[in-house]
Amino acid sequence: MAELKKGAFMKGGLRIPAILEWPARFSPKEIDTPCVSSDLYPTLLGIAGVKRGKGHPPLDGTDIIPIISGRKKKSGQPLDSGMDSETANRHGMTESLKPS
């Protein structure tokens, strides 16, 4: 049976909801595009209007405002996660899991 809890690599651990609220900018909606916690930093930089120069190292995450605002439908970036000896990867509709 799949573990249906946070921190597990089956559906219960990979599908944790997030609630974002910004009534002045976005109307209420549900978005099913997967994202990860590392997407928060680039998203906050984008909201603040911070432009990163060429001398900065690349960020792990992606600004998800284009997805939230409806200008972009899906993220093309694969999602990778791991803990101890378990790893999971999701790219589009393809998922792989390597349990311990």
PDB file of N, CA and C in Angstrom:
ATOM      1  N   MET A   1       0.843  -1.187   0.000  1.00  0.00           N
ATOM      2  CA  MET A   1       0.000   0.000   0.000  1.00  0.00           C
ATOM      3  C   MET A   1       0.886   1.248   0.000  1.00  0.00           C
ATOM      4  N   ALA A   2       0.533   2.217  -0.804  1.00  0.00           N
ATOM      5  CA  ALA A   2       1.306   3.456  -0.914  1.00  0.00           C
ATOM      6  C   ALA A   2       1.200   4.263   0.374  1.00  0.00           C
ATOM      7  N   GLU A   3       2.314   4.867   0.745  1.00  0.00           N
ATOM      8  CA  GLU A   3       2.301   5.750   1.908  1.00  0.00           C
ATOM      9  C   GLU A   3       1.644   7.059   1.504  1.00  0.00           C
ATOM     10  N   LEU A   4       0.575   7.410   2.165  1.00  0.00           N
ATOM     11  CA  LEU A   4      -0.156   8.630   1.840  1.00  0.00           C
ATOM     12  C   LEU A   4       0.124   9.692   2.888  1.00  0.00           C
ATOM     13  N   LYS A   5       1.384  10.096   2.973  1.00  0.00           N
ATOM     14  CA  LYS A   5       1.765  11.107   3.956  1.00  0.00           C
ATOM     15  C   LYS A   5       2.897  11.951   3.400  1.00  0.00           C
ATOM     16  N   LYS A   6       3.068  13.105   3.989  1.00  0.00           N
ATOM     17  CA  LYS A   6       4.141  14.003   3.592  1.00  0.00           C
ATOM     18  C   LYS A   6       5.491  13.334   3.847  1.00  0.00           C
ATOM     19  N   GLY A   7       6.418  13.516   2.919  1.00  0.00           N
ATOM     20  CA  GLY A   7       7.737  12.926   3.064  1.00  0.00           C
ATOM     21  C   GLY A   7       7.876  11.583   2.385  1.00  0.00           C
ATOM     22  N   ALA A   8       6.764  10.976   1.986  1.00  0.00           N
ATOM     23  CA  ALA A   8       6.802   9.711   1.255  1.00  0.00           C
ATOM     24  C   ALA A   8       6.915  10.019  -0.234  1.00  0.00           C
ATOM     25  N   PHE A   9       7.437   9.081  -0.999  1.00  0.00           N
ATOM     26  CA  PHE A   9       7.635   9.328  -2.422  1.00  0.00           C
ATOM     27  C   PHE A   9       6.521   8.791  -3.299  1.00  0.00           C
ATOM     28  N   MET A  10       5.520   8.194  -2.722  1.00  0.00           N
ATOM     29  CA  MET A  10       4.360   7.796  -3.503  1.00  0.00           C
ATOM     30  C   MET A  10       3.472   9.033  -3.654  1.00  0.00           C
ATOM     31  N   LYS A  11       2.288   8.880  -4.200  1.00  0.00           N
ATOM     32  CA  LYS A  11       1.418  10.028  -4.472  1.00  0.00           C
ATOM     33  C   LYS A  11       1.130  10.877  -3.236  1.00  0.00           C
ATOM     34  N   GLY A  12       1.011  10.260  -2.088  1.00  0.00           N
ATOM     35  CA  GLY A  12       0.700  11.016  -0.885  1.00  0.00           C
ATOM     36  C   GLY A  12       1.795  11.983  -0.487  1.00  0.00           C
ATOM     37  N   GLY A  13       3.038  11.662  -0.793  1.00  0.00           N
ATOM     38  CA  GLY A  13       4.145  12.540  -0.446  1.00  0.00           C
ATOM     39  C   GLY A  13       4.515  13.513  -1.540  1.00  0.00           C
ATOM     40  N   LEU A  14       4.171  13.194  -2.771  1.00  0.00           N
ATOM     41  CA  LEU A  14       4.511  14.069  -3.892  1.00  0.00           C
ATOM     42  C   LEU A  14       3.412  15.065  -4.210  1.00  0.00           C
ATOM     43  N   ARG A  15       2.246  14.871  -3.675  1.00  0.00           N
ATOM     44  CA  ARG A  15       1.123  15.751  -3.982  1.00  0.00           C
ATOM     45  C   ARG A  15       0.617  16.424  -2.704  1.00  0.00           C
ATOM     46  N   ILE A  16       1.388  17.359  -2.217  1.00  0.00           N
ATOM     47  CA  ILE A  16       1.022  18.130  -1.036  1.00  0.00           C
ATOM     48  C   ILE A  16       0.476  19.474  -1.520  1.00  0.00           C
ATOM     49  N   PRO A  17      -0.741  19.854  -1.145  1.00  0.00           N
ATOM     50  CA  PRO A  17      -1.301  21.109  -1.645  1.00  0.00           C
ATOM     51  C   PRO A  17      -0.613  22.329  -1.042  1.00  0.00           C
ATOM     52  N   ALA A  18      -0.644  23.400  -1.795  1.00  0.00           N
ATOM     53  CA  ALA A  18      -0.165  24.699  -1.321  1.00  0.00           C
ATOM     54  C   ALA A  18      -1.290  25.700  -1.541  1.00  0.00           C
ATOM     55  N   ILE A  19      -1.439  26.606  -0.625  1.00  0.00           N
ATOM     56  CA  ILE A  19      -2.464  27.638  -0.744  1.00  0.00           C
ATOM     57  C   ILE A  19      -1.762  28.984  -0.785  1.00  0.00           C
ATOM     58  N   LEU A  20      -1.983  29.705  -1.858  1.00  0.00           N
ATOM     59  CA  LEU A  20      -1.410  31.035  -2.033  1.00  0.00           C
ATOM     60  C   LEU A  20      -2.559  32.023  -2.164  1.00  0.00           C
ATOM     61  N   GLU A  21      -2.422  33.181  -1.529  1.00  0.00           N
ATOM     62  CA  GLU A  21      -3.491  34.175  -1.600  1.00  0.00           C
ATOM     63  C   GLU A  21      -2.905  35.543  -1.909  1.00  0.00           C
ATOM     64  N   TRP A  22      -3.420  36.163  -2.956  1.00  0.00           N
ATOM     65  CA  TRP A  22      -3.032  37.519  -3.339  1.00  0.00           C
ATOM     66  C   TRP A  22      -4.210  38.102  -4.117  1.00  0.00           C
ATOM     67  N   PRO A  23      -5.300  38.460  -3.407  1.00  0.00           N
ATOM     68  CA  PRO A  23      -6.539  38.874  -4.069  1.00  0.00           C
ATOM     69  C   PRO A  23      -6.374  40.067  -5.008  1.00  0.00           C
ATOM     70  N   ALA A  24      -5.441  40.956  -4.727  1.00  0.00           N
ATOM     71  CA  ALA A  24      -5.265  42.129  -5.583  1.00  0.00           C
ATOM     72  C   ALA A  24      -4.688  41.764  -6.952  1.00  0.00           C
ATOM     73  N   ARG A  25      -4.076  40.596  -7.065  1.00  0.00           N
ATOM     74  CA  ARG A  25      -3.419  40.233  -8.330  1.00  0.00           C
ATOM     75  C   ARG A  25      -4.029  39.007  -9.013  1.00  0.00           C
ATOM     76  N   PHE A  26      -4.506  38.041  -8.236  1.00  0.00           N
ATOM     77  CA  PHE A  26      -4.990  36.792  -8.825  1.00  0.00           C
ATOM     78  C   PHE A  26      -6.385  36.455  -8.321  1.00  0.00           C
ATOM     79  N   SER A  27      -7.235  36.020  -9.250  1.00  0.00           N
ATOM     80  CA  SER A  27      -8.553  35.535  -8.846  1.00  0.00           C
ATOM     81  C   SER A  27      -8.403  34.102  -8.335  1.00  0.00           C
ATOM     82  N   PRO A  28      -9.323  33.642  -7.498  1.00  0.00           N
ATOM     83  CA  PRO A  28      -9.225  32.275  -6.966  1.00  0.00           C
ATOM     84  C   PRO A  28      -9.248  31.239  -8.090  1.00  0.00           C
ATOM     85  N   LYS A  29      -8.385  30.247  -7.989  1.00  0.00           N
ATOM     86  CA  LYS A  29      -8.330  29.167  -8.981  1.00  0.00           C
ATOM     87  C   LYS A  29      -7.571  27.993  -8.411  1.00  0.00           C
ATOM     88  N   GLU A  30      -7.713  26.868  -9.064  1.00  0.00           N
ATOM     89  CA  GLU A  30      -6.964  25.666  -8.704  1.00  0.00           C
ATOM     90  C   GLU A  30      -6.015  25.356  -9.855  1.00  0.00           C
ATOM     91  N   ILE A  31      -4.757  25.101  -9.526  1.00  0.00           N
ATOM     92  CA  ILE A  31      -3.736  24.804 -10.528  1.00  0.00           C
ATOM     93  C   ILE A  31      -3.167  23.432 -10.217  1.00  0.00           C
ATOM     94  N   ASP A  32      -3.082  22.588 -11.228  1.00  0.00           N
ATOM     95  CA  ASP A  32      -2.592  21.228 -10.996  1.00  0.00           C
ATOM     96  C   ASP A  32      -1.150  21.014 -11.460  1.00  0.00           C
ATOM     97  N   THR A  33      -0.449  22.087 -11.797  1.00  0.00           N
ATOM     98  CA  THR A  33       0.951  21.966 -12.207  1.00  0.00           C
ATOM     99  C   THR A  33       1.822  21.703 -10.988  1.00  0.00           C
ATOM    100  N   PRO A  34       2.602  20.644 -10.995  1.00  0.00           N
ATOM    101  CA  PRO A  34       3.476  20.367  -9.852  1.00  0.00           C
ATOM    102  C   PRO A  34       4.568  21.430  -9.709  1.00  0.00           C
ATOM    103  N   CYS A  35       4.871  21.773  -8.481  1.00  0.00           N
ATOM    104  CA  CYS A  35       6.003  22.649  -8.187  1.00  0.00           C
ATOM    105  C   CYS A  35       6.609  22.172  -6.870  1.00  0.00           C
ATOM    106  N   VAL A  36       7.773  22.697  -6.559  1.00  0.00           N
ATOM    107  CA  VAL A  36       8.483  22.278  -5.352  1.00  0.00           C
ATOM    108  C   VAL A  36       8.871  23.503  -4.538  1.00  0.00           C
ATOM    109  N   SER A  37       9.310  23.293  -3.312  1.00  0.00           N
ATOM    110  CA  SER A  37       9.646  24.413  -2.434  1.00  0.00           C
ATOM    111  C   SER A  37      10.763  25.279  -3.013  1.00  0.00           C
ATOM    112  N   SER A  38      11.643  24.712  -3.820  1.00  0.00           N
ATOM    113  CA  SER A  38      12.719  25.522  -4.409  1.00  0.00           C
ATOM    114  C   SER A  38      12.183  26.500  -5.454  1.00  0.00           C
ATOM    115  N   ASP A  39      10.912  26.385  -5.850  1.00  0.00           N
ATOM    116  CA  ASP A  39      10.305  27.350  -6.763  1.00  0.00           C
ATOM    117  C   ASP A  39       9.902  28.640  -6.043  1.00  0.00           C
ATOM    118  N   LEU A  40       9.821  28.619  -4.731  1.00  0.00           N
ATOM    119  CA  LEU A  40       9.374  29.806  -3.990  1.00  0.00           C
ATOM    120  C   LEU A  40      10.353  30.972  -4.110  1.00  0.00           C
ATOM    121  N   TYR A  41      11.638  30.714  -3.986  1.00  0.00           N
ATOM    122  CA  TYR A  41      12.631  31.799  -4.032  1.00  0.00           C
ATOM    123  C   TYR A  41      12.619  32.524  -5.379  1.00  0.00           C
ATOM    124  N   PRO A  42      12.727  31.822  -6.515  1.00  0.00           N
ATOM    125  CA  PRO A  42      12.669  32.545  -7.783  1.00  0.00           C
ATOM    126  C   PRO A  42      11.322  33.236  -8.013  1.00  0.00           C
ATOM    127  N   THR A  43      10.252  32.673  -7.473  1.00  0.00           N
ATOM    128  CA  THR A  43       8.941  33.303  -7.602  1.00  0.00           C
ATOM    129  C   THR A  43       8.901  34.611  -6.821  1.00  0.00           C
ATOM    130  N   LEU A  44       9.420  34.607  -5.605  1.00  0.00           N
ATOM    131  CA  LEU A  44       9.465  35.837  -4.800  1.00  0.00           C
ATOM    132  C   LEU A  44      10.373  36.887  -5.434  1.00  0.00           C
ATOM    133  N   LEU A  45      11.492  36.463  -6.018  1.00  0.00           N
ATOM    134  CA  LEU A  45      12.363  37.402  -6.732  1.00  0.00           C
ATOM    135  C   LEU A  45      11.615  38.036  -7.902  1.00  0.00           C
ATOM    136  N   GLY A  46      10.854  37.222  -8.637  1.00  0.00           N
ATOM    137  CA  GLY A  46      10.078  37.742  -9.757  1.00  0.00           C
ATOM    138  C   GLY A  46       9.013  38.723  -9.309  1.00  0.00           C
ATOM    139  N   ILE A  47       8.333  38.427  -8.213  1.00  0.00           N
ATOM    140  CA  ILE A  47       7.310  39.326  -7.673  1.00  0.00           C
ATOM    141  C   ILE A  47       7.932  40.660  -7.274  1.00  0.00           C
ATOM    142  N   ALA A  48       9.126  40.607  -6.679  1.00  0.00           N
ATOM    143  CA  ALA A  48       9.816  41.821  -6.233  1.00  0.00           C
ATOM    144  C   ALA A  48      10.473  42.575  -7.385  1.00  0.00           C
ATOM    145  N   GLY A  49      10.502  41.972  -8.577  1.00  0.00           N
ATOM    146  CA  GLY A  49      11.114  42.631  -9.725  1.00  0.00           C
ATOM    147  C   GLY A  49      12.629  42.566  -9.738  1.00  0.00           C
ATOM    148  N   VAL A  50      13.204  41.642  -8.987  1.00  0.00           N
ATOM    149  CA  VAL A  50      14.662  41.508  -8.923  1.00  0.00           C
ATOM    150  C   VAL A  50      15.151  40.777 -10.166  1.00  0.00           C
ATOM    151  N   LYS A  51      16.095  41.384 -10.871  1.00  0.00           N
ATOM    152  CA  LYS A  51      16.707  40.760 -12.046  1.00  0.00           C
ATOM    153  C   LYS A  51      18.078  40.238 -11.642  1.00  0.00           C
ATOM    154  N   ARG A  52      18.328  38.977 -11.923  1.00  0.00           N
ATOM    155  CA  ARG A  52      19.620  38.366 -11.594  1.00  0.00           C
ATOM    156  C   ARG A  52      20.564  38.532 -12.772  1.00  0.00           C
ATOM    157  N   GLY A  53      21.766  39.015 -12.480  1.00  0.00           N
ATOM    158  CA  GLY A  53      22.764  39.229 -13.521  1.00  0.00           C
ATOM    159  C   GLY A  53      23.471  37.951 -13.921  1.00  0.00           C
ATOM    160  N   LYS A  54      24.346  38.075 -14.905  1.00  0.00           N
ATOM    161  CA  LYS A  54      25.076  36.913 -15.419  1.00  0.00           C
ATOM    162  C   LYS A  54      26.057  36.340 -14.410  1.00  0.00           C
ATOM    163  N   GLY A  55      26.508  37.104 -13.446  1.00  0.00           N
ATOM    164  CA  GLY A  55      27.488  36.632 -12.476  1.00  0.00           C
ATOM    165  C   GLY A  55      26.913  35.749 -11.384  1.00  0.00           C
ATOM    166  N   HIS A  56      25.597  35.609 -11.345  1.00  0.00           N
ATOM    167  CA  HIS A  56      24.958  34.816 -10.300  1.00  0.00           C
ATOM    168  C   HIS A  56      24.823  33.359 -10.731  1.00  0.00           C
ATOM    169  N   PRO A  57      24.969  32.426  -9.791  1.00  0.00           N
ATOM    170  CA  PRO A  57      24.768  31.016 -10.149  1.00  0.00           C
ATOM    171  C   PRO A  57      23.290  30.755 -10.464  1.00  0.00           C
ATOM    172  N   PRO A  58      22.997  29.731 -11.250  1.00  0.00           N
ATOM    173  CA  PRO A  58      21.593  29.434 -11.565  1.00  0.00           C
ATOM    174  C   PRO A  58      20.829  28.984 -10.321  1.00  0.00           C
ATOM    175  N   LEU A  59      19.540  29.255 -10.317  1.00  0.00           N
ATOM    176  CA  LEU A  59      18.675  28.836  -9.213  1.00  0.00           C
ATOM    177  C   LEU A  59      18.119  27.448  -9.492  1.00  0.00           C
ATOM    178  N   ASP A  60      17.851  26.708  -8.429  1.00  0.00           N
ATOM    179  CA  ASP A  60      17.283  25.368  -8.583  1.00  0.00           C
ATOM    180  C   ASP A  60      15.824  25.413  -9.020  1.00  0.00           C
ATOM    181  N   GLY A  61      15.105  26.425  -8.599  1.00  0.00           N
ATOM    182  CA  GLY A  61      13.673  26.480  -8.881  1.00  0.00           C
ATOM    183  C   GLY A  61      13.331  27.340 -10.079  1.00  0.00           C
ATOM    184  N   THR A  62      12.030  27.493 -10.299  1.00  0.00           N
ATOM    185  CA  THR A  62      11.484  28.247 -11.420  1.00  0.00           C
ATOM    186  C   THR A  62      10.431  29.216 -10.901  1.00  0.00           C
ATOM    187  N   ASP A  63      10.386  30.425 -11.470  1.00  0.00           N
ATOM    188  CA  ASP A  63       9.345  31.390 -11.141  1.00  0.00           C
ATOM    189  C   ASP A  63       8.010  30.839 -11.651  1.00  0.00           C
ATOM    190  N   ILE A  64       7.068  30.617 -10.753  1.00  0.00           N
ATOM    191  CA  ILE A  64       5.792  30.018 -11.148  1.00  0.00           C
ATOM    192  C   ILE A  64       4.679  31.046 -11.374  1.00  0.00           C
ATOM    193  N   ILE A  65       4.986  32.344 -11.301  1.00  0.00           N
ATOM    194  CA  ILE A  65       3.972  33.373 -11.549  1.00  0.00           C
ATOM    195  C   ILE A  65       3.349  33.231 -12.942  1.00  0.00           C
ATOM    196  N   PRO A  66       4.125  32.931 -14.007  1.00  0.00           N
ATOM    197  CA  PRO A  66       3.469  32.733 -15.312  1.00  0.00           C
ATOM    198  C   PRO A  66       2.436  31.598 -15.296  1.00  0.00           C
ATOM    199  N   ILE A  67       2.646  30.590 -14.482  1.00  0.00           N
ATOM    200  CA  ILE A  67       1.686  29.489 -14.377  1.00  0.00           C
ATOM    201  C   ILE A  67       0.473  29.930 -13.564  1.00  0.00           C
ATOM    202  N   ILE A  68       0.712  30.610 -12.436  1.00  0.00           N
ATOM    203  CA  ILE A  68      -0.390  31.079 -11.586  1.00  0.00           C
ATOM    204  C   ILE A  68      -1.258  32.088 -12.332  1.00  0.00           C
ATOM    205  N   SER A  69      -0.630  32.979 -13.114  1.00  0.00           N
ATOM    206  CA  SER A  69      -1.373  34.022 -13.824  1.00  0.00           C
ATOM    207  C   SER A  69      -2.065  33.509 -15.083  1.00  0.00           C
ATOM    208  N   GLY A  70      -1.751  32.277 -15.506  1.00  0.00           N
ATOM    209  CA  GLY A  70      -2.389  31.707 -16.679  1.00  0.00           C
ATOM    210  C   GLY A  70      -1.655  31.982 -17.982  1.00  0.00           C
ATOM    211  N   ARG A  71      -0.510  32.673 -17.943  1.00  0.00           N
ATOM    212  CA  ARG A  71       0.259  32.939 -19.167  1.00  0.00           C
ATOM    213  C   ARG A  71       0.987  31.700 -19.668  1.00  0.00           C
ATOM    214  N   LYS A  72       1.182  30.727 -18.795  1.00  0.00           N
ATOM    215  CA  LYS A  72       1.868  29.492 -19.159  1.00  0.00           C
ATOM    216  C   LYS A  72       1.081  28.341 -18.544  1.00  0.00           C
ATOM    217  N   LYS A  73       0.922  27.257 -19.281  1.00  0.00           N
ATOM    218  CA  LYS A  73       0.102  26.143 -18.797  1.00  0.00           C
ATOM    219  C   LYS A  73       0.863  25.175 -17.904  1.00  0.00           C
ATOM    220  N   LYS A  74       2.054  24.785 -18.310  1.00  0.00           N
ATOM    221  CA  LYS A  74       2.798  23.759 -17.576  1.00  0.00           C
ATOM    222  C   LYS A  74       4.263  24.147 -17.459  1.00  0.00           C
ATOM    223  N   SER A  75       4.903  23.598 -16.462  1.00  0.00           N
ATOM    224  CA  SER A  75       6.345  23.738 -16.315  1.00  0.00           C
ATOM    225  C   SER A  75       6.995  22.558 -17.020  1.00  0.00           C
ATOM    226  N   GLY A  76       8.012  22.811 -17.821  1.00  0.00           N
ATOM    227  CA  GLY A  76       8.704  21.734 -18.511  1.00  0.00           C
ATOM    228  C   GLY A  76       9.826  21.141 -17.692  1.00  0.00           C
ATOM    229  N   GLN A  77       9.988  21.645 -16.481  1.00  0.00           N
ATOM    230  CA  GLN A  77      11.098  21.221 -15.635  1.00  0.00           C
ATOM    231  C   GLN A  77      10.752  19.925 -14.898  1.00  0.00           C
ATOM    232  N   PRO A  78      11.668  18.933 -14.929  1.00  0.00           N
ATOM    233  CA  PRO A  78      11.407  17.707 -14.161  1.00  0.00           C
ATOM    234  C   PRO A  78      11.504  17.965 -12.664  1.00  0.00           C
ATOM    235  N   LEU A  79      10.785  17.179 -11.887  1.00  0.00           N
ATOM    236  CA  LEU A  79      10.834  17.269 -10.430  1.00  0.00           C
ATOM    237  C   LEU A  79      11.617  16.081  -9.900  1.00  0.00           C
ATOM    238  N   ASP A  80      12.662  16.353  -9.170  1.00  0.00           N
ATOM    239  CA  ASP A  80      13.470  15.306  -8.557  1.00  0.00           C
ATOM    240  C   ASP A  80      13.439  15.499  -7.052  1.00  0.00           C
ATOM    241  N   SER A  81      13.354  14.415  -6.324  1.00  0.00           N
ATOM    242  CA  SER A  81      13.414  14.488  -4.867  1.00  0.00           C
ATOM    243  C   SER A  81      14.065  13.225  -4.342  1.00  0.00           C
ATOM    244  N   GLY A  82      14.599  13.334  -3.162  1.00  0.00           N
ATOM    245  CA  GLY A  82      15.251  12.175  -2.575  1.00  0.00           C
ATOM    246  C   GLY A  82      15.405  12.324  -1.078  1.00  0.00           C
ATOM    247  N   MET A  83      15.401  11.206  -0.396  1.00  0.00           N
ATOM    248  CA  MET A  83      15.595  11.182   1.043  1.00  0.00           C
ATOM    249  C   MET A  83      16.171   9.817   1.388  1.00  0.00           C
ATOM    250  N   ASP A  84      17.247   9.813   2.143  1.00  0.00           N
ATOM    251  CA  ASP A  84      17.937   8.572   2.480  1.00  0.00           C
ATOM    252  C   ASP A  84      18.283   7.843   1.179  1.00  0.00           C
ATOM    253  N   SER A  85      17.819   6.631   0.996  1.00  0.00           N
ATOM    254  CA  SER A  85      18.160   5.899  -0.227  1.00  0.00           C
ATOM    255  C   SER A  85      17.008   5.872  -1.233  1.00  0.00           C
ATOM    256  N   GLU A  86      15.922   6.611  -0.974  1.00  0.00           N
ATOM    257  CA  GLU A  86      14.796   6.659  -1.901  1.00  0.00           C
ATOM    258  C   GLU A  86      14.929   7.869  -2.813  1.00  0.00           C
ATOM    259  N   THR A  87      14.602   7.704  -4.086  1.00  0.00           N
ATOM    260  CA  THR A  87      14.577   8.824  -5.017  1.00  0.00           C
ATOM    261  C   THR A  87      13.316   8.744  -5.865  1.00  0.00           C
ATOM    262  N   ALA A  88      12.848   9.894  -6.297  1.00  0.00           N
ATOM    263  CA  ALA A  88      11.685   9.960  -7.170  1.00  0.00           C
ATOM    264  C   ALA A  88      11.944  11.019  -8.231  1.00  0.00           C
ATOM    265  N   ASN A  89      11.431  10.785  -9.431  1.00  0.00           N
ATOM    266  CA  ASN A  89      11.568  11.717 -10.538  1.00  0.00           C
ATOM    267  C   ASN A  89      10.244  11.765 -11.278  1.00  0.00           C
ATOM    268  N   ARG A  90       9.835  12.974 -11.620  1.00  0.00           N
ATOM    269  CA  ARG A  90       8.617  13.148 -12.405  1.00  0.00           C
ATOM    270  C   ARG A  90       8.897  14.158 -13.500  1.00  0.00           C
ATOM    271  N   HIS A  91       8.593  13.785 -14.721  1.00  0.00           N
ATOM    272  CA  HIS A  91       8.723  14.682 -15.872  1.00  0.00           C
ATOM    273  C   HIS A  91       7.477  14.489 -16.731  1.00  0.00           C
ATOM    274  N   GLY A  92       6.608  15.485 -16.721  1.00  0.00           N
ATOM    275  CA  GLY A  92       5.340  15.351 -17.433  1.00  0.00           C
ATOM    276  C   GLY A  92       4.504  14.247 -16.818  1.00  0.00           C
ATOM    277  N   MET A  93       4.085  13.312 -17.627  1.00  0.00           N
ATOM    278  CA  MET A  93       3.267  12.203 -17.147  1.00  0.00           C
ATOM    279  C   MET A  93       4.104  10.994 -16.745  1.00  0.00           C
ATOM    280  N   THR A  94       5.420  11.078 -16.871  1.00  0.00           N
ATOM    281  CA  THR A  94       6.299   9.959 -16.555  1.00  0.00           C
ATOM    282  C   THR A  94       6.830  10.098 -15.140  1.00  0.00           C
ATOM    283  N   GLU A  95       6.699   9.047 -14.354  1.00  0.00           N
ATOM    284  CA  GLU A  95       7.195   9.042 -12.985  1.00  0.00           C
ATOM    285  C   GLU A  95       8.065   7.818 -12.770  1.00  0.00           C
ATOM    286  N   SER A  96       9.121   7.989 -12.002  1.00  0.00           N
ATOM    287  CA  SER A  96       9.941   6.837 -11.627  1.00  0.00           C
ATOM    288  C   SER A  96      10.242   6.919 -10.141  1.00  0.00           C
ATOM    289  N   LEU A  97      10.346   5.787  -9.509  1.00  0.00           N
ATOM    290  CA  LEU A  97      10.571   5.697  -8.073  1.00  0.00           C
ATOM    291  C   LEU A  97      11.599   4.612  -7.819  1.00  0.00           C
ATOM    292  N   LYS A  98      12.590   4.944  -6.994  1.00  0.00           N
ATOM    293  CA  LYS A  98      13.574   3.946  -6.584  1.00  0.00           C
ATOM    294  C   LYS A  98      13.482   3.831  -5.069  1.00  0.00           C
ATOM    295  N   PRO A  99      12.723   2.846  -4.567  1.00  0.00           N
ATOM    296  CA  PRO A  99      12.590   2.688  -3.113  1.00  0.00           C
ATOM    297  C   PRO A  99      13.855   2.114  -2.494  1.00  0.00           C
ATOM    298  N   SER A 100      13.970   2.268  -1.199  1.00  0.00           N
ATOM    299  CA  SER A 100      15.142   1.738  -0.488  1.00  0.00           C
ATOM    300  C   SER A 100      15.079   0.237  -0.375  1.00  0.00           C
TER     301      SER A 100
END
